[in-house]
């Protein structure tokens, strides 16, 4: 079987690589000539564990190729996946211009039956627009060629995308024809041999499933962060509360870790898009609007703690940051809490020194030369007035606290991911601040006059 993946970004590359890994012939298409040239040289535009090796292996075996020529790519293809971006418009709705552009290209160049599958995250009703765009192009050619449209949303976690694709919790497919169902069953058969379920449904329900899933996870994050803030006020410990409620199987432990808010390419965009979809149908998603507002405020919680520690005056202070990506195992900084925190630190007159294992180059696109970048986590601490943890990279979990103490001007750590134990921090002589735990009684005044 030959398939085409249009869009060689995060979703397109993972999808193409994983399908080729099980023996399917895959052609990835992108309009970015430079990106395609780099991919053909083995240069991968994103960081994702295991992806580069998988792409190289399948290119060498002739199962995976990259091109800018969609007309040539579609020859003898049975399935074309649309995996282009759907960036949010100013009003929060998803911009479908790239999706519909691909649909039109399929209509222009398809020569035989083709199943066109939207892999991109798209609003409810997009399949009808895709179908109409293809039909319009066929009509212009006066071509009578059968085709089907389907929805196959991705549920990939950045940093674990390869495993998620090869060993999925579930595969959701929305379609409306037996022929399309047979094709999708055949395509996904290698991934279902170990019992991973394929859930077939109508296209509208599949489109809604993606938005509902991400919105539910975002809701859990904002909920636990809201509870964490209340815990800090009343004197409860969110880490203990989290364990208490997570032991209930109806709730579970996943996505109830307090922190400084969610980010990335999915949750912020998808929550906004679902709110907009509801507004367009004259329905208000009040819960999701609250989720979005809580998350916006949560990104400033750590900044506020830092500012309060220095008595409201950060001018001339140097803040060291560990972690810039929105989560570990990725260089993705879209909607990352670090963007808001750095912006506020700079506006307050602070100097920023930053370290991240993989996101430094990406950070330079956002911050330019307004902050200092380091290749070593301890080097970033030299002459810094405090340390703030923004991403829970594994290498941050067991650092050398003696070195940290010697390098910092003040023994202050602001833990935005709750990766340290407050008693251990106290024993190591640190003023320690985290999320959802009141540590003010353990704070001691260093020689400089600091107010908590």
Coordinates of C-alpha atoms in Angstrom, one line a residue:
X1 CA 0.0 0.0 0.0
X2 CA 1.2 3.5 -0.8
X3 CA 0.0 6.5 1.2
X4 CA 0.8 10.2 1.1
X5 CA 1.2 12.5 4.1
X6 CA 0.7 16.2 3.2
X7 CA 2.4 18.4 5.8
X8 CA 5.8 17.4 7.2
X9 CA 5.5 19.0 10.6
X10 CA 5.3 17.2 13.9
X11 CA 2.2 15.1 13.2
X12 CA 3.1 14.5 9.6
X13 CA 6.6 13.3 10.3
X14 CA 5.6 11.0 13.2
X15 CA 2.7 9.6 11.1
X16 CA 4.9 9.0 8.0
X17 CA 7.8 7.5 9.9
X18 CA 5.6 5.1 11.9
X19 CA 3.6 3.9 8.9
X20 CA 6.8 3.3 7.0
X21 CA 8.2 1.4 10.0
X22 CA 5.5 -1.3 9.5
X23 CA 6.3 -1.7 5.7
X24 CA 3.9 0.8 4.1
X25 CA 5.3 3.0 1.3
X26 CA 5.0 6.6 2.4
X27 CA 5.6 9.9 0.6
X28 CA 5.7 13.0 2.8
X29 CA 4.9 16.2 1.0
X30 CA 5.5 19.8 2.1
X31 CA 5.6 23.2 0.3
X32 CA 8.7 24.2 2.3
X33 CA 11.5 23.5 -0.2
X34 CA 14.2 24.0 2.4
X35 CA 12.5 21.7 4.9
X36 CA 12.3 18.9 2.2
X37 CA 15.9 19.4 1.2
X38 CA 17.0 19.0 4.8
X39 CA 14.8 16.0 5.4
X40 CA 16.3 14.3 2.4
X41 CA 19.7 15.0 4.0
X42 CA 18.5 13.4 7.2
X43 CA 18.1 16.8 9.0
X44 CA 15.0 16.7 11.2
X45 CA 13.2 20.0 12.0
X46 CA 11.9 18.9 15.4
X47 CA 13.1 17.2 18.4
X48 CA 11.3 13.9 19.2
X49 CA 13.0 10.9 20.9
X50 CA 13.5 8.1 18.4
X51 CA 12.2 10.0 15.4
X52 CA 15.4 10.8 13.6
X53 CA 16.6 7.2 13.7
X54 CA 13.3 5.9 12.5
X55 CA 13.2 8.3 9.6
X56 CA 16.8 7.5 8.6
X57 CA 16.2 3.8 8.8
X58 CA 13.1 3.8 6.6
X59 CA 14.6 6.3 4.1
X60 CA 17.5 3.9 3.6
X61 CA 15.1 1.0 3.1
X62 CA 13.2 3.0 0.4
X63 CA 9.9 3.0 2.2
X64 CA 9.9 6.7 3.2
X65 CA 10.6 9.7 0.9
X66 CA 10.1 13.5 0.9
X67 CA 9.0 15.8 -1.9
X68 CA 7.4 19.1 -2.7
X69 CA 5.5 17.7 -5.7
X70 CA 2.1 16.6 -4.6
X71 CA 1.0 15.6 -8.1
X72 CA 3.8 13.0 -8.4
X73 CA 3.2 11.9 -4.8
X74 CA -0.5 11.1 -5.4
X75 CA 0.2 8.7 -8.3
X76 CA -0.9 5.2 -7.3
X77 CA -1.6 6.4 -3.7
X78 CA -4.7 4.9 -2.0
X79 CA -4.8 7.2 1.0
X80 CA -3.8 10.9 1.5
X81 CA -3.5 12.2 5.0
X82 CA -3.9 16.0 5.6
X83 CA -1.5 16.8 8.4
X84 CA -1.0 20.6 8.0
X85 CA -1.3 23.2 10.7
X86 CA -4.6 24.7 11.8
X87 CA -3.3 27.8 13.7
X88 CA -5.8 29.8 15.7
X89 CA -7.3 33.0 14.2
X90 CA -7.5 36.1 16.3
X91 CA -10.9 35.1 17.5
X92 CA -9.7 31.7 18.6
X93 CA -11.2 29.7 15.8
X94 CA -9.1 27.2 13.8
X95 CA -7.7 28.5 10.5
X96 CA -8.6 25.9 7.8
X97 CA -6.9 27.6 4.8
X98 CA -4.0 25.1 4.7
X99 CA -6.3 22.1 5.2
X100 CA -8.6 23.2 2.3
X101 CA -5.6 24.1 0.1
X102 CA -4.5 20.5 0.4
X103 CA -8.0 19.2 -0.3
X104 CA -8.0 21.3 -3.5
X105 CA -4.6 19.9 -4.5
X106 CA -6.0 16.4 -4.1
X107 CA -8.9 17.3 -6.3
X108 CA -6.7 18.8 -9.0
X109 CA -4.2 15.9 -9.2
X110 CA -5.9 12.6 -8.1
X111 CA -6.1 10.1 -11.0
X112 CA -8.0 7.2 -9.3
X113 CA -10.0 6.5 -6.2
X114 CA -8.5 8.3 -3.2
X115 CA -9.4 8.3 0.5
X116 CA -8.6 11.7 1.9
X117 CA -8.1 11.6 5.7
X118 CA -7.9 14.7 7.9
X119 CA -5.2 14.0 10.5
X120 CA -5.0 17.7 11.5
X121 CA -7.1 18.8 14.4
X122 CA -10.1 20.4 12.8
X123 CA -13.4 21.8 14.0
X124 CA -16.6 19.9 13.7
X125 CA -18.0 20.1 10.1
X126 CA -14.6 20.4 8.4
X127 CA -15.0 17.1 6.5
X128 CA -17.9 18.6 4.6
X129 CA -15.7 21.5 3.5
X130 CA -12.9 19.2 2.5
X131 CA -15.3 17.1 0.5
X132 CA -16.7 20.1 -1.2
X133 CA -13.3 21.5 -2.0
X134 CA -12.3 18.2 -3.7
X135 CA -15.6 17.9 -5.6
X136 CA -15.2 21.5 -6.9
X137 CA -11.8 20.8 -8.3
X138 CA -13.0 17.5 -9.9
X139 CA -15.9 19.4 -11.5
X140 CA -13.5 21.9 -13.0
X141 CA -11.6 19.0 -14.6
X142 CA -14.9 17.4 -15.6
X143 CA -13.4 14.3 -13.9
X144 CA -15.7 11.6 -12.6
X145 CA -13.4 10.0 -9.9
X146 CA -14.7 8.4 -6.8
X147 CA -13.3 9.5 -3.4
X148 CA -14.1 9.4 0.3
X149 CA -13.3 11.6 3.2
X150 CA -12.5 10.4 6.7
X151 CA -11.3 11.8 10.0
X152 CA -8.5 10.2 11.9
X153 CA -7.4 12.5 14.7
X154 CA -4.0 12.1 16.3
X155 CA -3.5 11.6 20.1
X156 CA 0.3 11.9 20.3
X157 CA 2.1 13.2 23.3
X158 CA 5.2 15.2 22.5
X159 CA 8.1 13.4 23.9
X160 CA 6.4 10.0 23.6
X161 CA 4.9 10.3 20.1
X162 CA 6.6 7.2 18.6
X163 CA 5.3 4.9 21.4
X164 CA 1.9 6.6 21.2
X165 CA 1.6 5.8 17.5
X166 CA 3.0 2.3 17.6
X167 CA 1.1 1.3 20.8
X168 CA -1.9 3.5 20.9
X169 CA -4.6 3.6 23.6
X170 CA -7.1 3.8 20.8
X171 CA -7.4 4.7 17.2
X172 CA -10.4 6.9 16.3
X173 CA -11.6 6.8 12.7
X174 CA -14.6 8.7 11.4
X175 CA -16.0 7.8 8.0
X176 CA -19.1 7.2 6.0
X177 CA -18.4 4.4 3.5
X178 CA -17.6 0.7 3.7
X179 CA -14.8 1.2 1.2
X180 CA -13.1 3.7 3.4
X181 CA -13.6 1.5 6.5
X182 CA -11.9 -1.4 4.7
X183 CA -9.0 0.7 3.7
X184 CA -8.5 2.1 7.2
X185 CA -8.8 -1.4 8.8
X186 CA -6.0 -2.6 6.4
X187 CA -3.8 0.4 7.1
X188 CA -4.0 0.1 10.9
X189 CA -3.9 -3.7 11.1
X190 CA -0.3 -3.8 12.1
X191 CA -1.1 -1.6 15.1
X192 CA -4.1 -3.6 16.3
X193 CA -2.5 -7.1 16.4
X194 CA -1.8 -6.6 20.2
X195 CA -5.4 -5.6 20.9
X196 CA -5.2 -1.8 20.5
X197 CA -8.7 -0.9 19.5
X198 CA -9.9 0.9 16.4
X199 CA -13.1 2.8 17.2
X200 CA -15.1 3.6 14.1
X201 CA -17.7 6.3 14.2
X202 CA -19.3 9.0 12.1
X203 CA -17.0 11.8 10.9
X204 CA -18.6 14.6 13.0
X205 CA -18.2 12.5 16.2
X206 CA -14.5 11.8 15.4
X207 CA -13.8 15.5 14.9
X208 CA -15.5 16.3 18.2
X209 CA -13.6 13.4 20.0
X210 CA -10.3 15.1 19.5
X211 CA -11.3 18.5 20.8
X212 CA -13.2 16.9 23.7
X213 CA -10.3 14.7 24.7
X214 CA -7.8 17.6 24.8
X215 CA -10.3 19.9 26.6
X216 CA -10.9 17.3 29.2
X217 CA -7.2 17.0 29.9
X218 CA -6.8 20.7 30.0
X219 CA -9.7 20.9 32.5
X220 CA -8.0 18.4 34.8
X221 CA -4.8 20.6 34.8
X222 CA -6.6 23.8 35.5
X223 CA -8.7 22.2 38.2
X224 CA -5.7 20.9 40.1
X225 CA -3.9 24.2 39.8
X226 CA -7.0 26.1 41.1
X227 CA -7.2 23.7 44.0
X228 CA -3.4 24.1 44.6
X229 CA -3.8 27.8 44.9
X230 CA -6.5 27.3 47.5
X231 CA -4.4 24.7 49.4
X232 CA -1.7 27.3 49.7
X233 CA -4.1 29.8 51.2
X234 CA -5.7 27.5 53.7
X235 CA -2.5 25.6 54.7
X236 CA -3.2 22.3 52.9
X237 CA -0.5 20.4 50.9
X238 CA -1.5 19.9 47.3
X239 CA 0.9 17.0 46.9
X240 CA -0.9 15.1 49.6
X241 CA -4.3 16.2 48.3
X242 CA -3.3 15.0 44.8
X243 CA -2.4 11.6 46.1
X244 CA -5.7 11.4 48.0
X245 CA -8.0 12.2 45.1
X246 CA -5.8 10.4 42.5
X247 CA -6.3 7.1 44.4
X248 CA -9.9 7.2 43.4
X249 CA -10.0 5.2 40.2
X250 CA -12.8 7.5 38.9
X251 CA -10.3 10.3 38.9
X252 CA -6.9 8.7 38.5
X253 CA -3.4 10.2 39.0
X254 CA -2.8 11.4 35.4
X255 CA -2.9 15.1 34.6
X256 CA -3.5 16.2 38.2
X257 CA 0.0 17.5 38.9
X258 CA 0.1 21.1 40.0
X259 CA 2.3 23.5 38.1
X260 CA 2.5 26.7 36.2
X261 CA -0.1 26.0 33.5
X262 CA -0.4 24.0 30.3
X263 CA 1.1 25.0 27.0
X264 CA 2.1 23.4 23.7
X265 CA 0.6 23.1 20.3
X266 CA -2.6 21.4 21.3
X267 CA -4.3 22.2 24.6
X268 CA -4.4 26.1 24.3
X269 CA -5.4 26.0 20.6
X270 CA -8.0 23.2 21.0
X271 CA -9.7 24.7 24.0
X272 CA -10.0 28.1 22.2
X273 CA -11.3 26.4 19.1
X274 CA -14.0 24.4 20.9
X275 CA -15.1 27.5 22.8
X276 CA -15.4 29.3 19.4
X277 CA -17.3 26.3 17.9
X278 CA -19.8 26.5 20.8
X279 CA -20.1 30.3 20.4
X280 CA -20.9 29.9 16.7
X281 CA -23.7 27.6 17.6
X282 CA -25.0 30.0 20.3
X283 CA -23.9 27.8 23.2
X284 CA -21.5 28.9 26.0
X285 CA -19.0 26.4 27.2
X286 CA -18.7 28.0 30.7
X287 CA -16.4 25.3 32.1
X288 CA -13.9 25.6 29.3
X289 CA -13.8 29.4 29.5
X290 CA -12.9 29.1 33.2
X291 CA -10.3 26.5 32.3
X292 CA -8.7 28.9 29.9
X293 CA -8.8 31.8 32.4
X294 CA -7.3 29.7 35.2
X295 CA -4.5 28.6 33.0
X296 CA -3.7 32.2 31.9
X297 CA -3.4 33.3 35.5
X298 CA -1.4 30.2 36.6
X299 CA 1.4 31.1 34.3
X300 CA 2.1 34.2 36.4
X301 CA 2.0 32.4 39.8
X302 CA 5.7 31.7 39.9
X303 CA 6.7 35.2 38.7
X304 CA 4.6 36.6 41.5
X305 CA 6.4 34.5 44.1
X306 CA 9.7 35.6 42.8
X307 CA 8.7 39.3 42.8
X308 CA 7.3 39.0 46.4
X309 CA 10.5 37.4 47.6
X310 CA 12.5 40.4 46.4
X311 CA 10.0 42.8 48.1
X312 CA 8.4 43.7 44.8
X313 CA 11.5 45.0 43.2
X314 CA 13.3 42.9 40.5
X315 CA 15.2 45.7 38.9
X316 CA 18.8 44.6 38.5
X317 CA 18.1 41.1 39.9
X318 CA 19.4 38.1 37.9
X319 CA 17.0 35.1 37.6
X320 CA 18.3 31.7 36.5
X321 CA 15.8 29.5 34.7
X322 CA 16.0 25.8 34.3
X323 CA 13.7 24.6 31.5
X324 CA 12.1 26.6 28.7
X325 CA 10.1 24.1 26.7
X326 CA 6.4 23.6 27.7
X327 CA 7.2 20.0 28.8
X328 CA 10.1 17.6 29.0
X329 CA 11.4 15.6 25.9
X330 CA 10.5 18.3 23.4
X331 CA 11.9 21.6 22.2
X332 CA 8.3 22.9 21.6
X333 CA 7.8 26.3 23.2
X334 CA 4.4 27.2 21.8
X335 CA 2.3 28.7 24.6
X336 CA 5.0 27.6 27.1
X337 CA 4.7 29.1 30.6
X338 CA 8.3 30.3 30.1
X339 CA 7.1 32.8 27.5
X340 CA 4.9 34.6 30.0
X341 CA 7.4 34.3 32.9
X342 CA 10.4 35.7 30.9
X343 CA 8.3 38.5 29.5
X344 CA 7.2 39.6 33.0
X345 CA 10.7 39.2 34.4
X346 CA 12.2 41.4 31.7
X347 CA 9.5 44.0 32.0
X348 CA 10.2 44.1 35.8
X349 CA 13.8 45.0 35.0
X350 CA 15.4 41.6 35.8
X351 CA 18.2 39.9 33.9
X352 CA 17.5 36.3 32.8
X353 CA 19.9 33.4 32.4
X354 CA 18.4 30.2 30.9
X355 CA 19.3 26.6 30.4
X356 CA 17.3 23.9 28.6
X357 CA 18.6 20.5 27.3
X358 CA 17.1 20.9 23.8
X359 CA 15.1 24.1 23.5
X360 CA 17.8 26.8 23.4
X361 CA 17.7 27.3 19.7
X362 CA 13.9 27.5 19.7
X363 CA 14.1 29.9 22.6
X364 CA 16.3 32.2 20.5
X365 CA 13.5 32.6 18.0
X366 CA 11.3 33.9 20.9
X367 CA 13.6 35.9 23.0
X368 CA 16.5 36.8 20.7
X369 CA 19.3 38.4 22.7
X370 CA 17.1 39.7 25.5
X371 CA 18.2 36.8 27.7
X372 CA 21.5 34.9 28.2
X373 CA 21.6 31.2 27.2
X374 CA 23.8 28.5 28.6
X375 CA 24.9 24.9 27.6
X376 CA 25.4 23.9 31.2
X377 CA 22.7 24.1 33.9
X378 CA 25.2 25.1 36.7
X379 CA 26.9 27.7 34.6
X380 CA 23.5 29.5 34.3
X381 CA 23.5 29.8 38.1
X382 CA 26.7 31.9 38.4
X383 CA 25.9 35.2 40.0
X384 CA 22.2 34.5 39.8
X385 CA 20.0 35.8 42.7
X386 CA 17.7 32.7 42.6
X387 CA 16.8 29.7 40.5
X388 CA 13.3 29.0 39.0
X389 CA 12.4 25.5 37.6
X390 CA 10.0 25.9 34.6
X391 CA 10.2 22.4 33.0
X392 CA 10.5 19.1 34.9
X393 CA 13.4 17.7 32.8
X394 CA 14.7 14.4 34.4
X395 CA 18.2 15.9 34.8
X396 CA 16.8 18.6 37.2
X397 CA 15.3 16.1 39.6
X398 CA 18.5 15.1 41.4
X399 CA 20.9 18.1 41.1
X400 CA 24.0 18.8 43.2
X401 CA 22.4 21.2 45.8
X402 CA 25.8 22.0 47.3
X403 CA 26.9 23.5 43.9
X404 CA 23.6 25.3 43.6
X405 CA 24.0 26.8 47.0
X406 CA 27.6 28.0 46.3
X407 CA 26.7 29.6 42.9
X408 CA 23.5 31.4 43.8
X409 CA 23.7 34.9 45.5
X410 CA 20.7 34.0 47.6
X411 CA 19.6 30.4 48.6
X412 CA 16.2 30.6 46.9
X413 CA 14.6 28.0 44.6
X414 CA 11.2 28.6 42.9
X415 CA 9.9 25.2 41.8
X416 CA 7.2 25.6 39.2
X417 CA 6.8 21.8 38.8
X418 CA 7.0 20.6 42.4
X419 CA 9.9 18.2 41.7
X420 CA 11.6 18.7 45.1
X421 CA 10.7 17.8 48.6
X422 CA 10.2 20.9 50.9
X423 CA 11.8 19.2 53.9
X424 CA 14.9 18.2 51.9
X425 CA 15.1 21.8 50.6
X426 CA 14.8 23.2 54.1
X427 CA 17.5 20.8 55.3
X428 CA 19.8 21.9 52.5
X429 CA 19.4 25.5 53.6
X430 CA 17.2 26.8 50.8
X431 CA 14.3 29.1 50.8
X432 CA 12.0 26.9 48.8
X433 CA 8.8 27.9 47.0
X434 CA 6.5 25.6 45.0
X435 CA 2.9 25.3 43.9
X436 CA 0.1 24.6 46.3
X437 CA 2.2 24.4 49.5
X438 CA 2.6 27.2 51.9
X439 CA 6.4 27.2 52.8
X440 CA 6.5 30.7 54.3
X441 CA 7.1 29.4 57.8
X442 CA 10.3 27.8 56.6
X443 CA 11.7 30.9 54.9
X444 CA 14.6 32.6 56.6
X445 CA 16.0 36.0 55.9
X446 CA 19.4 36.1 54.2
X447 CA 21.8 38.9 54.9
X448 CA 20.0 41.1 52.3
X449 CA 16.7 42.5 53.5
X450 CA 14.2 40.3 51.7
X451 CA 10.5 40.1 52.4
X452 CA 8.3 37.1 51.7

